[in-house]
PDB file of C-alpha atoms in Angstrom:
ATOM      1  CA  MET A 429      13.361  31.329  -4.601  1.00  0.00           C
ATOM      2  CA  SER A 430      13.705  32.562  -8.197  1.00  0.00           C
ATOM      3  CA  LEU A 431      14.997  29.097  -9.130  1.00  0.00           C
ATOM      4  CA  ALA A 432      12.740  27.042  -6.870  1.00  0.00           C
ATOM      5  CA  LEU A 433       9.402  28.453  -8.068  1.00  0.00           C
ATOM      6  CA  PRO A 434       9.808  27.611 -11.792  1.00  0.00           C
ATOM      7  CA  LEU A 435      11.073  24.139 -10.866  1.00  0.00           C
ATOM      8  CA  ALA A 436       8.121  23.539  -8.556  1.00  0.00           C
ATOM      9  CA  LEU A 437       5.683  24.593 -11.294  1.00  0.00           C
ATOM     10  CA  THR A 438       7.331  22.239 -13.768  1.00  0.00           C
ATOM     11  CA  VAL A 439       7.186  19.370 -11.286  1.00  0.00           C
ATOM     12  CA  ALA A 440       3.510  20.054 -10.627  1.00  0.00           C
ATOM     13  CA  ALA A 441       2.774  19.676 -14.320  1.00  0.00           C
ATOM     14  CA  VAL A 442       4.624  16.413 -14.973  1.00  0.00           C
ATOM     15  CA  GLY A 443       5.575  14.974 -11.566  1.00  0.00           C
ATOM     16  CA  CYS A 444       3.536  11.783 -11.574  1.00  0.00           C
ATOM     17  CA  SER A 445       4.098   8.216 -12.765  1.00  0.00           C
ATOM     18  CA  SER A 446       1.247   6.608 -14.701  1.00  0.00           C
ATOM     19  CA  VAL A 447       0.210   3.004 -13.984  1.00  0.00           C
ATOM     20  CA  PRO A 448      -2.742   1.468 -15.877  1.00  0.00           C
ATOM     21  CA  LEU A 449      -5.398  -0.671 -14.219  1.00  0.00           C
ATOM     22  CA  LYS A 450      -4.777  -4.355 -14.926  1.00  0.00           C
ATOM     23  CA  GLU A 451      -6.724  -7.592 -14.535  1.00  0.00           C
ATOM     24  CA  SER A 452      -4.582 -10.656 -13.874  1.00  0.00           C
ATOM     25  CA  GLY A 453      -7.424 -13.166 -13.847  1.00  0.00           C
ATOM     26  CA  THR A 454      -7.034 -14.115 -10.177  1.00  0.00           C
ATOM     27  CA  LEU A 455     -10.329 -12.671  -8.902  1.00  0.00           C
ATOM     28  CA  SER A 456     -13.220 -15.119  -8.734  1.00  0.00           C
ATOM     29  CA  THR A 457     -15.200 -12.645 -10.859  1.00  0.00           C
ATOM     30  CA  TYR A 458     -14.707  -9.202 -12.386  1.00  0.00           C
ATOM     31  CA  SER A 459     -18.336  -8.708 -13.366  1.00  0.00           C
ATOM     32  CA  ASN A 460     -19.201  -7.064 -10.027  1.00  0.00           C
ATOM     33  CA  LEU A 461     -16.636  -4.281 -10.413  1.00  0.00           C
ATOM     34  CA  GLY A 462     -17.831  -0.769 -11.102  1.00  0.00           C
ATOM     35  CA  ALA A 463     -16.493   1.785 -13.559  1.00  0.00           C
ATOM     36  CA  PRO A 464     -12.962   3.180 -13.078  1.00  0.00           C
ATOM     37  CA  LYS A 465     -12.747   6.013 -10.553  1.00  0.00           C
ATOM     38  CA  GLY A 466     -10.136   8.241  -8.996  1.00  0.00           C
ATOM     39  CA  LYS A 467      -7.350  10.615  -9.966  1.00  0.00           C
ATOM     40  CA  LEU A 468      -4.267   9.846  -7.888  1.00  0.00           C
ATOM     41  CA  SER A 469      -5.369   6.263  -7.241  1.00  0.00           C
ATOM     42  CA  LYS A 470      -7.376   4.662 -10.034  1.00  0.00           C
ATOM     43  CA  SER A 471      -9.657   1.802  -9.097  1.00  0.00           C
ATOM     44  CA  ARG A 472     -12.626  -0.361  -9.929  1.00  0.00           C
ATOM     45  CA  ALA A 473     -14.380  -1.659  -6.861  1.00  0.00           C
ATOM     46  CA  TYR A 474     -17.235  -3.746  -5.505  1.00  0.00           C
ATOM     47  CA  VAL A 475     -18.490  -4.206  -1.956  1.00  0.00           C
ATOM     48  CA  ASP A 476     -21.503  -6.068  -0.544  1.00  0.00           C
ATOM     49  CA  GLY A 477     -22.158  -4.074   2.613  1.00  0.00           C
ATOM     50  CA  LEU A 478     -25.074  -6.209   3.820  1.00  0.00           C
ATOM     51  CA  SER A 479     -23.046  -9.425   3.674  1.00  0.00           C
ATOM     52  CA  LEU A 480     -20.087  -7.776   5.432  1.00  0.00           C
ATOM     53  CA  ALA A 481     -22.160  -6.446   8.329  1.00  0.00           C
ATOM     54  CA  PRO A 482     -22.141  -9.693  10.413  1.00  0.00           C
ATOM     55  CA  ILE A 483     -18.486 -10.527   9.655  1.00  0.00           C
ATOM     56  CA  LYS A 484     -16.348 -10.881  12.784  1.00  0.00           C
ATOM     57  CA  THR A 485     -13.133 -12.713  11.859  1.00  0.00           C
ATOM     58  CA  VAL A 486     -10.789 -12.040   8.933  1.00  0.00           C
ATOM     59  CA  ALA A 487      -7.715 -13.875   7.637  1.00  0.00           C
ATOM     60  CA  ILE A 488      -5.154 -12.527   5.164  1.00  0.00           C
ATOM     61  CA  GLU A 489      -3.497 -14.866   2.694  1.00  0.00           C
ATOM     62  CA  PRO A 490       0.052 -13.751   1.797  1.00  0.00           C
ATOM     63  CA  THR A 491       0.046 -11.427  -1.207  1.00  0.00           C
ATOM     64  CA  ARG A 492       1.384 -12.952  -4.410  1.00  0.00           C
ATOM     65  CA  PHE A 493       3.091 -11.466  -7.461  1.00  0.00           C
ATOM     66  CA  GLY A 494       1.762 -11.892 -10.976  1.00  0.00           C
ATOM     67  CA  PHE A 495       4.201 -12.838 -13.734  1.00  0.00           C
ATOM     68  CA  ALA A 496       4.380  -9.326 -15.212  1.00  0.00           C
ATOM     69  CA  ALA A 497       5.158  -7.720 -11.856  1.00  0.00           C
ATOM     70  CA  ALA A 498       7.649 -10.408 -10.836  1.00  0.00           C
ATOM     71  CA  SER A 499       9.546 -10.056 -14.121  1.00  0.00           C
ATOM     72  CA  ARG A 500      10.124  -6.350 -13.407  1.00  0.00           C
ATOM     73  CA  ILE A 501      11.627  -6.935  -9.937  1.00  0.00           C
ATOM     74  CA  LYS A 502      14.317  -9.624 -10.047  1.00  0.00           C
ATOM     75  CA  SER A 503      15.057  -9.767  -6.309  1.00  0.00           C
ATOM     76  CA  PRO A 504      12.781 -12.231  -4.439  1.00  0.00           C
ATOM     77  CA  ALA A 505      13.614 -10.390  -1.206  1.00  0.00           C
ATOM     78  CA  ASP A 506      12.376  -7.081  -2.648  1.00  0.00           C
ATOM     79  CA  ARG A 507       9.165  -8.683  -3.886  1.00  0.00           C
ATOM     80  CA  ALA A 508       8.596 -10.314  -0.514  1.00  0.00           C
ATOM     81  CA  MET A 509       9.157  -7.002   1.273  1.00  0.00           C
ATOM     82  CA  VAL A 510       6.541  -5.182  -0.815  1.00  0.00           C
ATOM     83  CA  ALA A 511       4.018  -8.017  -0.389  1.00  0.00           C
ATOM     84  CA  ASN A 512       4.652  -8.151   3.344  1.00  0.00           C
ATOM     85  CA  ALA A 513       4.256  -4.373   3.726  1.00  0.00           C
ATOM     86  CA  LEU A 514       0.894  -4.596   1.951  1.00  0.00           C
ATOM     87  CA  ASP A 515      -0.357  -7.445   4.150  1.00  0.00           C
ATOM     88  CA  ARG A 516       0.874  -5.824   7.354  1.00  0.00           C
ATOM     89  CA  ALA A 517      -0.869  -2.544   6.554  1.00  0.00           C
ATOM     90  CA  LEU A 518      -4.080  -4.447   5.774  1.00  0.00           C
ATOM     91  CA  CYS A 519      -3.896  -6.373   9.035  1.00  0.00           C
ATOM     92  CA  ILE A 520      -3.319  -3.257  11.136  1.00  0.00           C
ATOM     93  CA  SER A 521      -6.079  -1.259   9.439  1.00  0.00           C
ATOM     94  CA  LEU A 522      -8.670  -4.046   9.526  1.00  0.00           C
ATOM     95  CA  SER A 523      -7.981  -4.600  13.235  1.00  0.00           C
ATOM     96  CA  ASP A 524     -10.090  -1.482  13.873  1.00  0.00           C
ATOM     97  CA  ARG A 525     -13.221  -3.422  12.934  1.00  0.00           C
ATOM     98  CA  TYR A 526     -12.472  -7.152  12.787  1.00  0.00           C
ATOM     99  CA  GLN A 527     -10.729  -9.848  14.788  1.00  0.00           C
ATOM    100  CA  MET A 528      -7.709 -10.877  12.724  1.00  0.00           C
ATOM    101  CA  VAL A 529      -6.774 -14.559  12.615  1.00  0.00           C
ATOM    102  CA  ALA A 530      -3.818 -16.305  11.012  1.00  0.00           C
ATOM    103  CA  ALA A 531      -3.978 -17.497   7.415  1.00  0.00           C
ATOM    104  CA  GLY A 532      -5.233 -21.078   7.280  1.00  0.00           C
ATOM    105  CA  GLU A 533      -7.409 -20.704  10.374  1.00  0.00           C
ATOM    106  CA  SER A 534     -11.197 -20.661  10.161  1.00  0.00           C
ATOM    107  CA  ALA A 535     -12.394 -17.124   9.345  1.00  0.00           C
ATOM    108  CA  ASP A 536     -15.634 -15.493   8.248  1.00  0.00           C
ATOM    109  CA  LEU A 537     -13.754 -13.628   5.529  1.00  0.00           C
ATOM    110  CA  THR A 538     -10.469 -14.277   3.707  1.00  0.00           C
ATOM    111  CA  ILE A 539      -8.540 -11.651   1.775  1.00  0.00           C
ATOM    112  CA  ARG A 540      -6.454 -12.569  -1.267  1.00  0.00           C
ATOM    113  CA  SER A 541      -4.259 -10.005  -3.030  1.00  0.00           C
ATOM    114  CA  MET A 542      -2.100 -10.034  -6.149  1.00  0.00           C
ATOM    115  CA  VAL A 543       0.475  -7.470  -7.261  1.00  0.00           C
ATOM    116  CA  THR A 544      -0.297  -7.235 -10.968  1.00  0.00           C
ATOM    117  CA  ASP A 545       2.271  -4.636 -12.000  1.00  0.00           C
ATOM    118  CA  ILE A 546       5.186  -2.585 -10.694  1.00  0.00           C
ATOM    119  CA  VAL A 547       6.982   0.370 -12.205  1.00  0.00           C
ATOM    120  CA  PRO A 548      10.492   0.147 -10.694  1.00  0.00           C
ATOM    121  CA  THR A 549      11.944   3.249  -9.087  1.00  0.00           C
ATOM    122  CA  ASN A 550      15.090   4.566 -10.763  1.00  0.00           C
ATOM    123  CA  LYS A 551      17.590   4.355  -7.890  1.00  0.00           C
ATOM    124  CA  THR A 552      20.018   6.857  -9.389  1.00  0.00           C
ATOM    125  CA  MET A 553      17.374   9.519  -9.909  1.00  0.00           C
ATOM    126  CA  ALA A 554      15.914   8.815  -6.466  1.00  0.00           C
ATOM    127  CA  GLY A 555      19.331   9.558  -4.999  1.00  0.00           C
ATOM    128  CA  VAL A 556      19.657  12.785  -6.994  1.00  0.00           C
ATOM    129  CA  SER A 557      16.140  13.831  -5.964  1.00  0.00           C
ATOM    130  CA  THR A 558      16.955  13.222  -2.312  1.00  0.00           C
ATOM    131  CA  VAL A 559      20.057  15.414  -2.491  1.00  0.00           C
ATOM    132  CA  VAL A 560      18.146  18.188  -4.261  1.00  0.00           C
ATOM    133  CA  THR A 561      15.097  18.040  -1.996  1.00  0.00           C
ATOM    134  CA  VAL A 562      16.946  17.762   1.301  1.00  0.00           C
ATOM    135  CA  GLY A 563      19.628  20.241   0.235  1.00  0.00           C
ATOM    136  CA  THR A 564      17.203  22.948  -0.832  1.00  0.00           C
ATOM    137  CA  GLY A 565      15.231  22.372   2.358  1.00  0.00           C
ATOM    138  CA  PHE A 566      18.226  23.677   4.282  1.00  0.00           C
ATOM    139  CA  ALA A 567      19.047  26.492   1.841  1.00  0.00           C
ATOM    140  CA  LEU A 568      15.581  27.791   0.954  1.00  0.00           C
ATOM    141  CA  PRO A 569      12.458  28.658   2.969  1.00  0.00           C
ATOM    142  CA  VAL A 570      10.419  26.453   0.584  1.00  0.00           C
ATOM    143  CA  GLY A 571      11.608  22.919  -0.207  1.00  0.00           C
ATOM    144  CA  VAL A 572      11.803  21.817  -3.844  1.00  0.00           C
ATOM    145  CA  PRO A 573       9.529  18.824  -4.653  1.00  0.00           C
ATOM    146  CA  ARG A 574      10.942  15.541  -5.862  1.00  0.00           C
ATOM    147  CA  LEU A 575      12.265  15.572  -9.417  1.00  0.00           C
ATOM    148  CA  PRO A 576       9.672  14.125 -11.831  1.00  0.00           C
ATOM    149  CA  VAL A 577      12.040  11.496 -13.248  1.00  0.00           C
ATOM    150  CA  GLY A 578      12.304   7.782 -12.474  1.00  0.00           C
ATOM    151  CA  LEU A 579       9.117   7.614 -10.411  1.00  0.00           C
ATOM    152  CA  GLY A 580       7.773   4.163  -9.589  1.00  0.00           C
ATOM    153  CA  GLY A 581       4.269   2.743  -9.328  1.00  0.00           C
ATOM    154  CA  LEU A 582       2.148  -0.194  -8.218  1.00  0.00           C
ATOM    155  CA  ALA A 583      -0.953  -2.068  -9.388  1.00  0.00           C
ATOM    156  CA  VAL A 584      -2.851  -4.518  -7.167  1.00  0.00           C
ATOM    157  CA  GLU A 585      -6.045  -6.503  -7.270  1.00  0.00           C
ATOM    158  CA  ALA A 586      -7.676  -8.062  -4.234  1.00  0.00           C
ATOM    159  CA  GLU A 587     -10.889  -9.673  -3.102  1.00  0.00           C
ATOM    160  CA  ALA A 588     -12.543 -10.714   0.139  1.00  0.00           C
ATOM    161  CA  VAL A 589     -14.403 -14.030   0.029  1.00  0.00           C
ATOM    162  CA  ASP A 590     -16.599 -15.662   2.662  1.00  0.00           C
ATOM    163  CA  LYS A 591     -16.507 -19.276   3.871  1.00  0.00           C
ATOM    164  CA  SER A 592     -18.527 -20.428   0.862  1.00  0.00           C
ATOM    165  CA  GLY A 593     -16.054 -18.757  -1.518  1.00  0.00           C
ATOM    166  CA  ALA A 594     -18.488 -16.012  -2.539  1.00  0.00           C
ATOM    167  CA  GLN A 595     -16.914 -12.672  -3.366  1.00  0.00           C
ATOM    168  CA  ARG A 596     -18.046  -9.995  -0.887  1.00  0.00           C
ATOM    169  CA  ALA A 597     -15.655  -7.218  -1.885  1.00  0.00           C
ATOM    170  CA  ALA A 598     -13.068  -6.670  -4.598  1.00  0.00           C
ATOM    171  CA  MET A 599     -10.822  -3.955  -5.965  1.00  0.00           C
ATOM    172  CA  VAL A 600      -8.556  -3.493  -8.966  1.00  0.00           C
ATOM    173  CA  TRP A 601      -6.232  -0.602  -8.108  1.00  0.00           C
ATOM    174  CA  ALA A 602      -3.264   1.286  -9.569  1.00  0.00           C
ATOM    175  CA  ARG A 603      -1.263   4.309  -8.524  1.00  0.00           C
ATOM    176  CA  GLY A 604       1.955   5.983  -9.563  1.00  0.00           C
ATOM    177  CA  ALA A 605       4.267   7.915  -7.264  1.00  0.00           C
ATOM    178  CA  ASN A 606       4.174  11.699  -7.517  1.00  0.00           C
ATOM    179  CA  SER A 607       6.625  14.477  -6.774  1.00  0.00           C
ATOM    180  CA  PHE A 608       4.780  15.893  -3.770  1.00  0.00           C
ATOM    181  CA  GLN A 609       3.531  12.922  -1.753  1.00  0.00           C
ATOM    182  CA  ASN A 610       6.165  10.198  -2.213  1.00  0.00           C
ATOM    183  CA  ASN A 611       9.667  10.552  -0.808  1.00  0.00           C
ATOM    184  CA  PRO A 612      12.393   9.293  -3.149  1.00  0.00           C
ATOM    185  CA  ARG A 613      14.099   6.191  -1.756  1.00  0.00           C
ATOM    186  CA  VAL A 614      17.209   4.619  -3.244  1.00  0.00           C
ATOM    187  CA  SER A 615      15.628   1.253  -3.966  1.00  0.00           C
ATOM    188  CA  GLU A 616      14.091  -0.351  -7.036  1.00  0.00           C
ATOM    189  CA  VAL A 617      10.942  -0.939  -4.985  1.00  0.00           C
ATOM    190  CA  GLY A 618      11.125   2.305  -2.987  1.00  0.00           C
ATOM    191  CA  ASP A 619       7.885   3.693  -4.401  1.00  0.00           C
ATOM    192  CA  ALA A 620       6.061   0.348  -4.578  1.00  0.00           C
ATOM    193  CA  TYR A 621       6.859  -0.226  -0.895  1.00  0.00           C
ATOM    194  CA  GLY A 622       5.216   3.048   0.093  1.00  0.00           C
ATOM    195  CA  LEU A 623       2.272   2.669  -2.287  1.00  0.00           C
ATOM    196  CA  ALA A 624       1.482  -0.794  -0.897  1.00  0.00           C
ATOM    197  CA  SER A 625       0.174   0.831   2.278  1.00  0.00           C
ATOM    198  CA  LYS A 626      -1.899   3.266   0.186  1.00  0.00           C
ATOM    199  CA  PHE A 627      -3.712   0.370  -1.422  1.00  0.00           C
ATOM    200  CA  SER A 628      -4.207  -1.359   1.915  1.00  0.00           C
ATOM    201  CA  SER A 629      -5.675   1.794   3.393  1.00  0.00           C
ATOM    202  CA  GLU A 630      -8.201   2.227   0.581  1.00  0.00           C
ATOM    203  CA  PHE A 631      -9.228  -1.431   0.500  1.00  0.00           C
ATOM    204  CA  SER A 632      -9.583  -1.773   4.274  1.00  0.00           C
ATOM    205  CA  ARG A 633     -11.472   1.529   4.473  1.00  0.00           C
ATOM    206  CA  MET A 634     -14.019   0.153   1.990  1.00  0.00           C
ATOM    207  CA  LEU A 635     -14.402  -3.128   3.881  1.00  0.00           C
ATOM    208  CA  ILE A 636     -14.871  -1.439   7.247  1.00  0.00           C
ATOM    209  CA  ALA A 637     -17.406   1.045   5.890  1.00  0.00           C
ATOM    210  CA  GLY A 638     -19.226  -1.570   3.807  1.00  0.00           C
ATOM    211  CA  LYS A 639     -19.339   0.878   0.918  1.00  0.00           C
ATOM    212  CA  GLU A 640     -17.102   2.788  -1.425  1.00  0.00           C
ATOM    213  CA  ARG A 641     -15.804   5.894   0.304  1.00  0.00           C
ATOM    214  CA  LYS A 642     -15.495   9.186  -1.523  1.00  0.00           C
ATOM    215  CA  GLY A 643     -12.917  11.909  -0.981  1.00  0.00           C
ATOM    216  CA  LEU A 644     -10.031  12.052   1.455  1.00  0.00           C
ATOM    217  CA  ASP A 645     -10.100  10.159   4.724  1.00  0.00           C
ATOM    218  CA  LEU A 646      -9.871  12.934   7.319  1.00  0.00           C
ATOM    219  CA  SER A 647     -10.585  10.729  10.340  1.00  0.00           C
ATOM    220  CA  LEU A 648      -7.942  10.411  13.036  1.00  0.00           C
ATOM    221  CA  PRO A 649      -6.161   7.032  13.246  1.00  0.00           C
ATOM    222  CA  SER A 650      -7.180   4.790  16.119  1.00  0.00           C
ATOM    223  CA  ARG A 651      -4.960   4.234  19.138  1.00  0.00           C
ATOM    224  CA  GLN A 652      -4.106   0.693  18.042  1.00  0.00           C
ATOM    225  CA  ARG A 653      -3.094   1.930  14.577  1.00  0.00           C
ATOM    226  CA  MET A 654      -0.832   4.606  16.009  1.00  0.00           C
ATOM    227  CA  LYS A 655       0.803   2.069  18.331  1.00  0.00           C
ATOM    228  CA  SER A 656       1.388  -0.355  15.457  1.00  0.00           C
ATOM    229  CA  TRP A 657       2.658   2.341  13.079  1.00  0.00           C
ATOM    230  CA  LEU A 658       5.205   3.349  15.728  1.00  0.00           C
ATOM    231  CA  GLY A 659       6.533  -0.204  15.752  1.00  0.00           C
ATOM    232  CA  GLY A 660       4.608  -1.436  18.787  1.00  0.00           C
ATOM    233  CA  LYS A 661       2.739  -4.652  19.422  1.00  0.00           C
ATOM    234  CA  PRO A 662      -0.289  -5.049  17.111  1.00  0.00           C
ATOM    235  CA  LYS A 663      -3.810  -5.512  18.441  1.00  0.00           C
ATOM    236  CA  TYR A 664      -3.939  -9.134  17.243  1.00  0.00           C
ATOM    237  CA  VAL A 665      -1.152 -11.729  17.300  1.00  0.00           C
ATOM    238  CA  ALA A 666      -1.999 -12.715  13.708  1.00  0.00           C
ATOM    239  CA  CYS A 667      -0.580  -9.381  12.495  1.00  0.00           C
ATOM    240  CA  ASP A 668       2.823 -10.252  13.945  1.00  0.00           C
ATOM    241  CA  ALA A 669       3.173 -12.752  11.094  1.00  0.00           C
ATOM    242  CA  PHE A 670       3.957  -9.701   8.929  1.00  0.00           C
ATOM    243  CA  GLY A 671       6.462  -8.155  11.314  1.00  0.00           C
ATOM    244  CA  ARG A 672       6.439  -4.755  13.016  1.00  0.00           C
ATOM    245  CA  GLU A 673       6.405  -1.353  11.351  1.00  0.00           C
ATOM    246  CA  PRO A 674       9.796   0.434  11.173  1.00  0.00           C
ATOM    247  CA  GLY A 675       8.270   3.279  13.212  1.00  0.00           C
ATOM    248  CA  LEU A 676      10.035   6.611  13.704  1.00  0.00           C
ATOM    249  CA  VAL A 677      13.365   5.196  12.533  1.00  0.00           C
ATOM    250  CA  GLY A 678      11.710   4.228   9.256  1.00  0.00           C
ATOM    251  CA  ALA A 679      10.127   7.677   8.895  1.00  0.00           C
ATOM    252  CA  VAL A 680      13.479   9.403   9.331  1.00  0.00           C
ATOM    253  CA  ALA A 681      15.156   6.978   6.925  1.00  0.00           C
ATOM    254  CA  ALA A 682      12.452   7.649   4.319  1.00  0.00           C
ATOM    255  CA  LYS A 683      12.943  11.403   4.630  1.00  0.00           C
ATOM    256  CA  TYR A 684      16.612  11.038   3.764  1.00  0.00           C
ATOM    257  CA  GLY A 685      16.128   8.553   0.942  1.00  0.00           C
ATOM    258  CA  ALA A 686      17.391   5.407   2.664  1.00  0.00           C
ATOM    259  CA  PRO A 687      16.214   2.113   1.114  1.00  0.00           C
ATOM    260  CA  PRO A 688      13.316   0.511   3.037  1.00  0.00           C
ATOM    261  CA  GLN A 689      15.457  -2.632   3.254  1.00  0.00           C
ATOM    262  CA  TRP A 690      17.607  -0.852   5.861  1.00  0.00           C
ATOM    263  CA  THR A 691      14.818  -0.428   8.398  1.00  0.00           C
ATOM    264  CA  GLU A 692      12.262  -3.095   7.500  1.00  0.00           C
ATOM    265  CA  LYS A 693      11.847  -5.572  10.328  1.00  0.00           C
ATOM    266  CA  LYS A 694      11.599  -9.282   9.592  1.00  0.00           C
ATOM    267  CA  PRO A 695       8.375 -11.082  10.534  1.00  0.00           C
ATOM    268  CA  LYS A 696       8.506 -13.274  13.619  1.00  0.00           C
ATOM    269  CA  ALA A 697       6.835 -16.118  11.766  1.00  0.00           C
ATOM    270  CA  ALA A 698       7.725 -17.279   8.276  1.00  0.00           C
ATOM    271  CA  VAL A 699       5.376 -16.010   5.567  1.00  0.00           C
ATOM    272  CA  ALA A 700       5.193 -17.815   2.218  1.00  0.00           C
ATOM    273  CA  TYR A 701       5.222 -15.828  -1.021  1.00  0.00           C
TER     274      TYR A 701
END
């Protein structure tokens, strides 16, 4: 404990990766966005609650990578995995409120997302952090947080447009991994993979509420979300285009630092990136 406490205090002070908000120029307009907000996740957002109220059907176009983000992650498979994880999380979350339809089908609302930046995870340091964290968890009554070195990050921008092409919601978002909330995974996109679902949760929460939400989301997940997160059949067939969640196997793998590539399930239908 005499060693763990000073280390934990040091990690608390510096254990976070910083990712700036970026505009890639893919949104139909940026003029609607509000001022930057947030501490862990930084964002600028806009939502037209009145226009979203009658929306019933939603389609998700496959997330793309901007040039800056793509140049940081050389593997097309890794980029596709992060994009797919983002889209899948969006589809599952939005199923609580909307009927999800496949991309290309007629929908009241279409969501377009772009990964604008990625801070790659240092695989070597992620491995060291896993050994330290898991090892001290067995040896000490209090586990040591992840080492504040080699943390990754993610920046995304997205918008929801109606059939006429009018922007009804938009968000420019960025977040870095931190020592307490993000398990180290031995993969260059280990942190980006996990943070993709964080973005999807915040964006879908705003769309469903029709307004920007403040504070932590303390509501219990719906039954359909729990089923999907455990790797079960999603509420709508359209979400199967992004594959099934790794479920409990994925959660255990994440705890012990395994790359998400080991447990990520391939989509049933081909998704273009």
